[in-house]
Amino acid sequence: MLEQRMLKAIADHQRLAMDFAYLCDSKYFIDTENRLVAKAMIDYIRIYRSRPTLRAVTDNVKKRNPEMVELLKKFWERTADYTYNEAEYNYDLETLKEKYKEHLVSNLKQHLSQNNEANTEIQAIEQAMTEIRSVNKERAFVKQTLRNHVAEFKQNYVAKFKNPELGKGIMTGYSFLDFV
């Protein structure tokens, strides 16, 4: 449901569509169908600098990938009655990123449990760490005055001060990775 809410945000709000398309990627969507819909929508936004509509996106992908047209129509039908609350965007985006990072860690655990060569395992760990770092660096752009941002910053700071576990990240169960 989170992935569909994010796609709905991209489809309904110009600012959110531009923000997501330029700072994020369709790879954050773990579900294959949602990832394909996100890719089509993000490609459209990057080309036309506008939020996607069903007709525009389907016309854009029809020549390259006719099967995508049905997938896009299905998404638009499922979410037609849903209204996205723009105020939830930053929270949903961070949640989407966390789920993607958890997915990366899960894939890494599965890879490491297969008893591969040491060099292969080290490469897998390095790739996962690089990907997680890149996700952490990408931030949604929110245009605010300093006066408006100070209250939010203070709230986040106090929450992290009261609960040191809050900013700890995702624990993998592998002591070296958790230490890093």
Short mmCIF file of C-alpha atoms in Angstrom, two decimals, residues 42-165:
data_model
loop_
_atom_site.label_atom_id
_atom_site.label_comp_id
_atom_site.label_asym_id
_atom_site.label_seq_id
_atom_site.Cartn_x
_atom_site.Cartn_y
_atom_site.Cartn_z
CA ILE A 42 9.49 8.96 -13.61
CA ASP A 43 10.71 8.74 -17.20
CA TYR A 44 7.73 10.84 -18.27
CA ILE A 45 8.38 13.45 -15.55
CA ARG A 46 12.06 13.72 -16.46
CA ILE A 47 11.26 14.22 -20.14
CA TYR A 48 8.26 16.56 -19.94
CA ARG A 49 8.82 18.17 -16.51
CA SER A 50 5.22 17.65 -15.61
CA ARG A 51 3.19 15.27 -13.48
CA PRO A 52 2.05 12.20 -15.38
CA THR A 53 -1.49 11.56 -16.53
CA LEU A 54 -2.80 8.21 -17.69
CA ARG A 55 -3.17 9.25 -21.33
CA ALA A 56 0.21 10.95 -21.51
CA VAL A 57 2.13 8.10 -19.86
CA THR A 58 0.39 5.36 -21.85
CA ASP A 59 1.02 7.22 -25.11
CA ASN A 60 4.65 7.62 -24.08
CA VAL A 61 5.21 3.88 -23.39
CA LYS A 62 2.87 2.42 -26.01
CA LYS A 63 5.50 2.20 -28.75
CA ARG A 64 8.32 0.83 -26.59
CA ASN A 65 6.38 -1.51 -24.32
CA PRO A 66 2.71 -2.20 -25.21
CA GLU A 67 2.25 -4.50 -22.18
CA MET A 68 2.86 -1.54 -19.89
CA VAL A 69 -0.33 0.16 -21.07
CA GLU A 70 -2.52 -2.39 -19.30
CA LEU A 71 -0.41 -2.21 -16.15
CA LEU A 72 -0.71 1.60 -16.08
CA LYS A 73 -4.46 1.46 -16.66
CA LYS A 74 -4.83 -1.05 -13.83
CA PHE A 75 -2.89 1.24 -11.47
CA TRP A 76 -5.00 4.29 -12.38
CA GLU A 77 -8.23 2.31 -11.88
CA ARG A 78 -7.12 1.01 -8.46
CA THR A 79 -6.18 4.45 -7.20
CA ALA A 80 -8.88 6.56 -8.88
CA ASP A 81 -10.90 7.06 -5.68
CA TYR A 82 -7.91 7.58 -3.41
CA THR A 83 -6.82 11.12 -2.48
CA TYR A 84 -3.23 11.52 -1.37
CA ASN A 85 -2.47 13.80 1.58
CA GLU A 86 0.54 15.86 0.51
CA ALA A 87 1.54 16.43 4.15
CA GLU A 88 2.42 12.72 4.46
CA TYR A 89 4.91 12.75 1.57
CA ASN A 90 8.16 13.14 3.54
CA TYR A 91 7.14 10.46 6.03
CA ASP A 92 6.09 8.07 3.25
CA LEU A 93 9.29 8.74 1.30
CA GLU A 94 11.49 7.98 4.29
CA THR A 95 9.46 4.83 5.00
CA LEU A 96 9.83 3.74 1.37
CA LYS A 97 13.59 4.25 1.59
CA GLU A 98 13.79 2.26 4.85
CA LYS A 99 11.89 -0.63 3.31
CA TYR A 100 14.22 -0.57 0.31
CA LYS A 101 17.28 -0.63 2.59
CA GLU A 102 15.79 -3.54 4.56
CA HIS A 103 15.26 -5.33 1.25
CA LEU A 104 18.93 -4.76 0.36
CA VAL A 105 20.06 -6.15 3.72
CA SER A 106 17.77 -9.16 3.34
CA ASN A 107 19.19 -9.88 -0.11
CA LEU A 108 22.71 -9.51 1.27
CA LYS A 109 21.99 -11.97 4.11
CA GLN A 110 20.63 -14.45 1.61
CA HIS A 111 23.70 -14.04 -0.60
CA LEU A 112 26.10 -14.43 2.33
CA SER A 113 24.39 -17.60 3.53
CA GLN A 114 25.19 -19.34 0.24
CA ASN A 115 28.87 -19.87 1.19
CA ASN A 116 30.46 -18.11 -1.77
CA GLU A 117 34.11 -17.18 -2.19
CA ALA A 118 35.46 -14.52 0.14
CA ASN A 119 36.06 -12.06 -2.73
CA THR A 120 32.49 -12.47 -3.96
CA GLU A 121 31.12 -11.91 -0.47
CA ILE A 122 33.25 -8.82 0.05
CA GLN A 123 32.04 -7.39 -3.28
CA ALA A 124 28.43 -8.08 -2.32
CA ILE A 125 28.91 -6.33 1.04
CA GLU A 126 30.58 -3.34 -0.61
CA GLN A 127 27.82 -3.04 -3.22
CA ALA A 128 25.11 -3.22 -0.56
CA MET A 129 26.86 -0.64 1.62
CA THR A 130 27.35 1.71 -1.35
CA GLU A 131 23.69 1.40 -2.28
CA ILE A 132 22.54 2.01 1.30
CA ARG A 133 24.80 5.06 1.58
CA SER A 134 23.41 6.46 -1.67
CA VAL A 135 19.84 6.03 -0.40
CA ASN A 136 20.76 7.81 2.85
CA LYS A 137 22.25 10.76 0.97
CA GLU A 138 19.19 11.35 -1.18
CA ARG A 139 16.85 13.71 0.57
CA ALA A 140 13.51 15.05 -0.49
CA PHE A 141 13.62 18.78 -1.14
CA VAL A 142 11.22 20.75 0.96
CA LYS A 143 11.17 24.48 0.44
CA GLN A 144 10.76 26.09 3.85
CA THR A 145 11.88 29.24 5.57
CA LEU A 146 14.33 28.88 8.43
CA ARG A 147 11.59 29.91 10.85
CA ASN A 148 9.37 27.02 9.71
CA HIS A 149 12.19 24.48 9.65
CA VAL A 150 13.54 25.18 13.15
CA ALA A 151 10.51 23.63 14.85
CA GLU A 152 10.79 20.45 12.77
CA PHE A 153 14.55 20.26 13.36
CA LYS A 154 14.07 20.70 17.12
CA GLN A 155 11.40 17.98 17.19
CA ASN A 156 13.72 15.52 15.36
CA TYR A 157 16.68 16.44 17.57
CA VAL A 158 14.74 15.96 20.81
CA ALA A 159 13.32 12.63 19.57
CA LYS A 160 16.83 11.35 18.75
CA PHE A 161 18.21 12.65 22.06
CA LYS A 162 15.49 10.87 24.07
CA ASN A 163 15.78 7.63 22.10
CA PRO A 164 19.35 6.82 20.91
CA GLU A 165 17.99 3.77 19.04
#
